[in-house]
Coordinates of C-alpha atoms in Angstrom, one line a residue:
Chain E
X1420 CA -30.3 -4.1 -10.2
X1421 CA -30.3 -1.2 -7.8
X1422 CA -27.2 -0.8 -5.6
X1423 CA -27.0 -0.3 -1.9
X1424 CA -28.8 2.9 -0.8
X1425 CA -28.2 4.8 2.4
X1426 CA -30.4 7.5 3.8
X1427 CA -29.9 10.3 4.6
X1428 CA -26.8 11.2 2.7
X1429 CA -25.9 14.1 5.0
X1430 CA -26.9 14.8 8.6
X1431 CA -26.0 17.4 11.1
X1432 CA -26.7 16.7 14.8
X1433 CA -25.8 18.3 18.1
X1434 CA -23.9 16.6 20.9
X1435 CA -26.1 14.5 23.2
X1436 CA -28.7 13.8 20.5
X1437 CA -29.3 10.5 18.9
X1438 CA -29.3 9.5 15.3
X1439 CA -30.6 6.7 13.1
X1440 CA -29.1 5.8 9.8
X1441 CA -30.8 3.5 7.2
X1442 CA -29.3 1.1 4.7
X1443 CA -31.2 -0.8 2.0
X1444 CA -29.2 -3.7 0.6
X1445 CA -29.1 -5.0 -2.9
X1446 CA -32.2 -7.1 -3.6
X1447 CA -31.6 -10.7 -2.5
X1448 CA -28.7 -9.8 -0.2
X1449 CA -29.1 -10.9 3.4
X1450 CA -26.0 -9.7 5.0
X1451 CA -25.4 -6.0 5.9
X1452 CA -22.3 -4.6 7.5
X1453 CA -21.6 -1.2 8.9
X1454 CA -18.3 0.8 8.9
X1455 CA -17.2 4.1 10.3
X1456 CA -14.7 6.1 8.3
X1457 CA -12.8 9.1 9.9
X1458 CA -9.6 10.9 8.9
X1459 CA -8.0 9.9 12.2
X1460 CA -9.0 6.3 12.6
X1461 CA -9.6 5.3 9.0
X1462 CA -12.2 2.6 8.2
X1463 CA -13.4 0.6 11.1
X1464 CA -15.8 -2.3 11.2
X1465 CA -18.9 -1.6 13.4
X1466 CA -21.1 -4.7 13.1
X1467 CA -22.7 -7.2 10.7
X1468 CA -26.2 -8.4 10.5
X1469 CA -27.4 -11.6 8.8
X1470 CA -31.0 -12.8 8.8
X1471 CA -31.9 -10.3 11.5
X1472 CA -29.1 -11.4 13.8
X1473 CA -26.0 -9.6 14.7
X1474 CA -23.2 -11.9 13.5
X1475 CA -20.1 -9.9 14.4
X1476 CA -19.3 -6.7 16.2
X1477 CA -16.3 -4.4 16.1
X1478 CA -14.7 -2.5 19.0
X1479 CA -17.2 0.3 19.5
X1480 CA -19.1 1.4 22.7
X1481 CA -22.6 0.4 23.4
X1482 CA -23.9 3.7 22.1
X1483 CA -23.6 2.2 18.7
X1484 CA -26.3 -0.3 17.9
X1485 CA -28.1 -1.7 15.0
X1486 CA -30.8 -3.9 13.8
X1487 CA -32.0 -5.7 10.7
X1488 CA -35.5 -6.2 9.5
X1489 CA -37.1 -9.2 7.8
X1490 CA -36.6 -7.5 4.4
X1491 CA -32.9 -7.2 5.1
X1492 CA -33.0 -3.5 5.5
X1493 CA -30.8 -2.3 8.3
X1494 CA -30.7 0.6 10.7
X1495 CA -27.8 1.9 12.8
X1496 CA -28.4 4.0 15.8
X1497 CA -26.0 6.2 17.7
X1498 CA -27.1 7.6 21.1
X1499 CA -25.7 10.4 23.1
X1500 CA -23.7 11.7 20.2
X1501 CA -20.1 13.0 20.7
X1502 CA -18.0 15.2 18.5
X1503 CA -15.8 12.3 17.7
X1504 CA -18.8 10.5 16.1
X1505 CA -18.5 12.8 13.1
X1506 CA -17.7 10.5 10.3
X1507 CA -18.8 8.9 7.1
X1508 CA -20.8 5.8 7.9
X1509 CA -20.7 3.2 5.2
X1510 CA -23.0 0.2 4.7
X1511 CA -22.2 -2.8 2.7
X1512 CA -24.4 -5.7 1.7
X1513 CA -23.5 -9.2 0.5
X1514 CA -25.5 -12.3 -0.5
X1515 CA -24.5 -14.1 2.7
X1516 CA -22.1 -13.8 5.6
X1517 CA -18.5 -14.7 5.1
X1518 CA -15.4 -13.5 3.2
X1519 CA -16.2 -15.5 0.1
X1520 CA -19.2 -13.2 -0.5
X1521 CA -18.3 -9.9 -2.1
X1522 CA -19.5 -6.8 -0.2
X1523 CA -21.1 -4.0 -2.1
X1524 CA -20.8 -0.6 -0.5
X1525 CA -23.3 2.2 -0.5
X1526 CA -22.2 5.9 -0.9
X1527 CA -22.4 6.5 2.8
X1528 CA -24.0 8.9 5.2
X1529 CA -21.9 11.8 6.3
X1530 CA -22.7 12.7 9.9
X1531 CA -21.5 15.9 11.4
X1532 CA -21.9 16.4 15.2
X1533 CA -21.6 20.0 16.4
Chain K
X1151 CA -5.6 -10.5 15.6
X1152 CA -5.1 -9.4 12.1
X1153 CA -3.8 -6.1 10.9
X1154 CA -2.7 -4.4 7.7
X1155 CA -0.1 -1.8 6.9
X1156 CA -0.1 0.3 3.7
X1157 CA 3.4 1.5 3.4
X1158 CA 2.7 4.7 1.4
X1159 CA 0.1 7.2 2.3
X1160 CA 0.4 8.9 -1.1
X1161 CA 1.7 7.7 -4.4
X1162 CA 2.1 9.9 -7.5
X1163 CA 2.6 8.5 -11.0
X1164 CA 2.4 9.8 -14.5
X1165 CA -0.3 8.6 -16.8
X1166 CA 0.9 5.5 -18.7
X1167 CA 3.5 4.5 -16.1
X1168 CA 3.2 1.5 -13.8
X1169 CA 1.4 1.7 -10.4
X1170 CA 2.7 -0.1 -7.3
X1171 CA 0.7 0.3 -4.0
X1172 CA 2.3 -1.7 -1.2
X1173 CA 0.5 -3.6 1.6
X1174 CA 1.9 -5.8 4.3
X1175 CA -0.4 -7.9 6.6
X1176 CA -0.4 -9.7 9.9
X1177 CA -2.7 -12.6 10.5
X1178 CA -2.8 -15.5 12.9
X1179 CA -4.7 -17.7 10.5
X1180 CA -5.1 -18.1 6.8
X1181 CA -6.0 -14.6 5.7
X1182 CA -8.3 -13.4 3.0
X1183 CA -7.0 -10.2 1.5
X1184 CA -8.7 -7.5 -0.5
X1185 CA -8.1 -4.3 -2.3
X1186 CA -10.8 -1.7 -2.5
X1187 CA -10.9 1.6 -4.3
X1188 CA -12.8 4.7 -3.2
X1189 CA -13.4 7.6 -5.5
X1190 CA -14.3 11.0 -4.0
X1191 CA -17.8 11.0 -2.4
X1192 CA -18.3 7.4 -3.5
X1193 CA -18.5 4.2 -1.6
X1194 CA -15.9 1.5 -1.8
X1195 CA -15.6 -0.8 -4.8
X1196 CA -13.9 -4.2 -4.7
X1197 CA -10.9 -4.4 -7.0
X1198 CA -9.8 -7.9 -6.3
X1199 CA -9.6 -10.5 -3.5
X1200 CA -7.4 -13.4 -2.4
X1201 CA -9.0 -16.3 -0.6
X1202 CA -6.4 -19.1 -0.7
X1203 CA -6.7 -19.9 -4.3
X1204 CA -4.1 -18.7 -6.9
X1205 CA -1.5 -16.4 -5.4
X1206 CA -1.6 -14.0 -8.4
X1207 CA -5.0 -12.4 -8.4
X1208 CA -6.4 -10.4 -11.3
X1209 CA -9.0 -7.7 -10.7
X1210 CA -11.0 -5.1 -12.5
X1211 CA -9.6 -2.2 -14.5
X1212 CA -6.3 -4.0 -15.2
X1213 CA -5.2 -4.2 -11.5
X1214 CA -3.6 -7.3 -10.1
X1215 CA -2.0 -8.3 -6.8
X1216 CA 0.3 -11.1 -5.7
X1217 CA 0.0 -12.9 -2.3
X1218 CA 3.4 -13.6 -0.9
X1219 CA 3.2 -15.5 2.3
X1220 CA 6.9 -15.5 3.0
X1221 CA 6.9 -11.7 2.8
X1222 CA 3.4 -11.2 4.3
X1223 CA 2.7 -8.9 1.4
X1224 CA -0.2 -8.3 -1.0
X1225 CA 1.0 -5.4 -3.2
X1226 CA -1.3 -4.0 -5.9
X1227 CA 0.0 -3.3 -9.3
X1228 CA -1.1 -2.0 -12.7
X1229 CA 1.1 -1.8 -15.8
X1230 CA -0.1 1.5 -17.0
X1231 CA -1.9 4.2 -15.0
X1232 CA -4.9 6.0 -16.3
X1233 CA -6.2 9.4 -15.1
X1234 CA -9.4 7.6 -13.9
X1235 CA -7.3 5.5 -11.5
X1236 CA -6.8 8.6 -9.2
X1237 CA -8.5 7.6 -6.0
X1238 CA -8.0 6.2 -2.5
X1239 CA -7.0 2.6 -2.3
X1240 CA -7.5 0.4 0.8
X1241 CA -5.9 -3.0 1.5
X1242 CA -8.0 -5.2 3.8
X1243 CA -7.3 -8.4 5.7
X1244 CA -9.9 -10.7 7.1
X1245 CA -9.1 -13.9 9.1
X1246 CA -11.1 -16.7 7.6
X1247 CA -11.9 -17.8 11.1
X1248 CA -13.8 -14.6 11.9
X1249 CA -16.4 -13.8 9.3
X1250 CA -16.5 -10.3 8.1
X1251 CA -14.2 -8.9 10.8
X1252 CA -12.3 -6.9 8.2
X1253 CA -9.4 -4.8 9.1
X1254 CA -8.7 -1.9 6.7
X1255 CA -5.3 -0.3 6.1
X1256 CA -5.0 3.5 6.4
X1257 CA -5.3 3.9 2.7
X1258 CA -3.0 5.1 -0.1
X1259 CA -4.0 8.1 -2.2
X1260 CA -3.0 7.7 -5.8
X1261 CA -2.5 10.7 -7.9
X1262 CA -2.1 10.4 -11.7
X1263 CA -0.4 13.3 -13.5
X1264 CA -1.0 13.9 -17.1

């Protein structure tokens, strides 16, 4: 069974631009969560989608948004990029929502904002 | 709100000696606790989890952790370190009342010397 895939793996953007990251979950998984990892703030939860609905949201500004499609694939969008948005963005999928379901992480998308 | 503190940012051991990575948590409700490992340029992999069952939890690759409510601790141990254990380890807490709002510790980098 294929794992979680994230595209692109690396991305360089300029301040003020917007970016869209994509995550394809493991087949059959319906929950997708997004995380931001930076050296300064560590790993922080962004949001979770389950059955095309946002179930939970971390403490991030409205510039960070996401969506989930009917095939469970998810996209994350960051508008008006700032230098501080440079990070590794990780996506994780699980069969369903809830801590009893193991999350499987993708390799991440490394975003650099210049 | 829940939080987690990893007491050591860096731990160095010799191959074949025991590993101890320390984690203390704070949670208003019954917590679920996890340990994840992250190898360079890879996503996170679940080592083990505690979700209110047995307090001694056995995970993959010979790791285990013990949930101690009185000490609010969830330390990760392994009897004998292997070179392949060198990685970043994250302790994670999640309140069972708040699905998938997972709070990550700052991480502990484990170095294994030959």
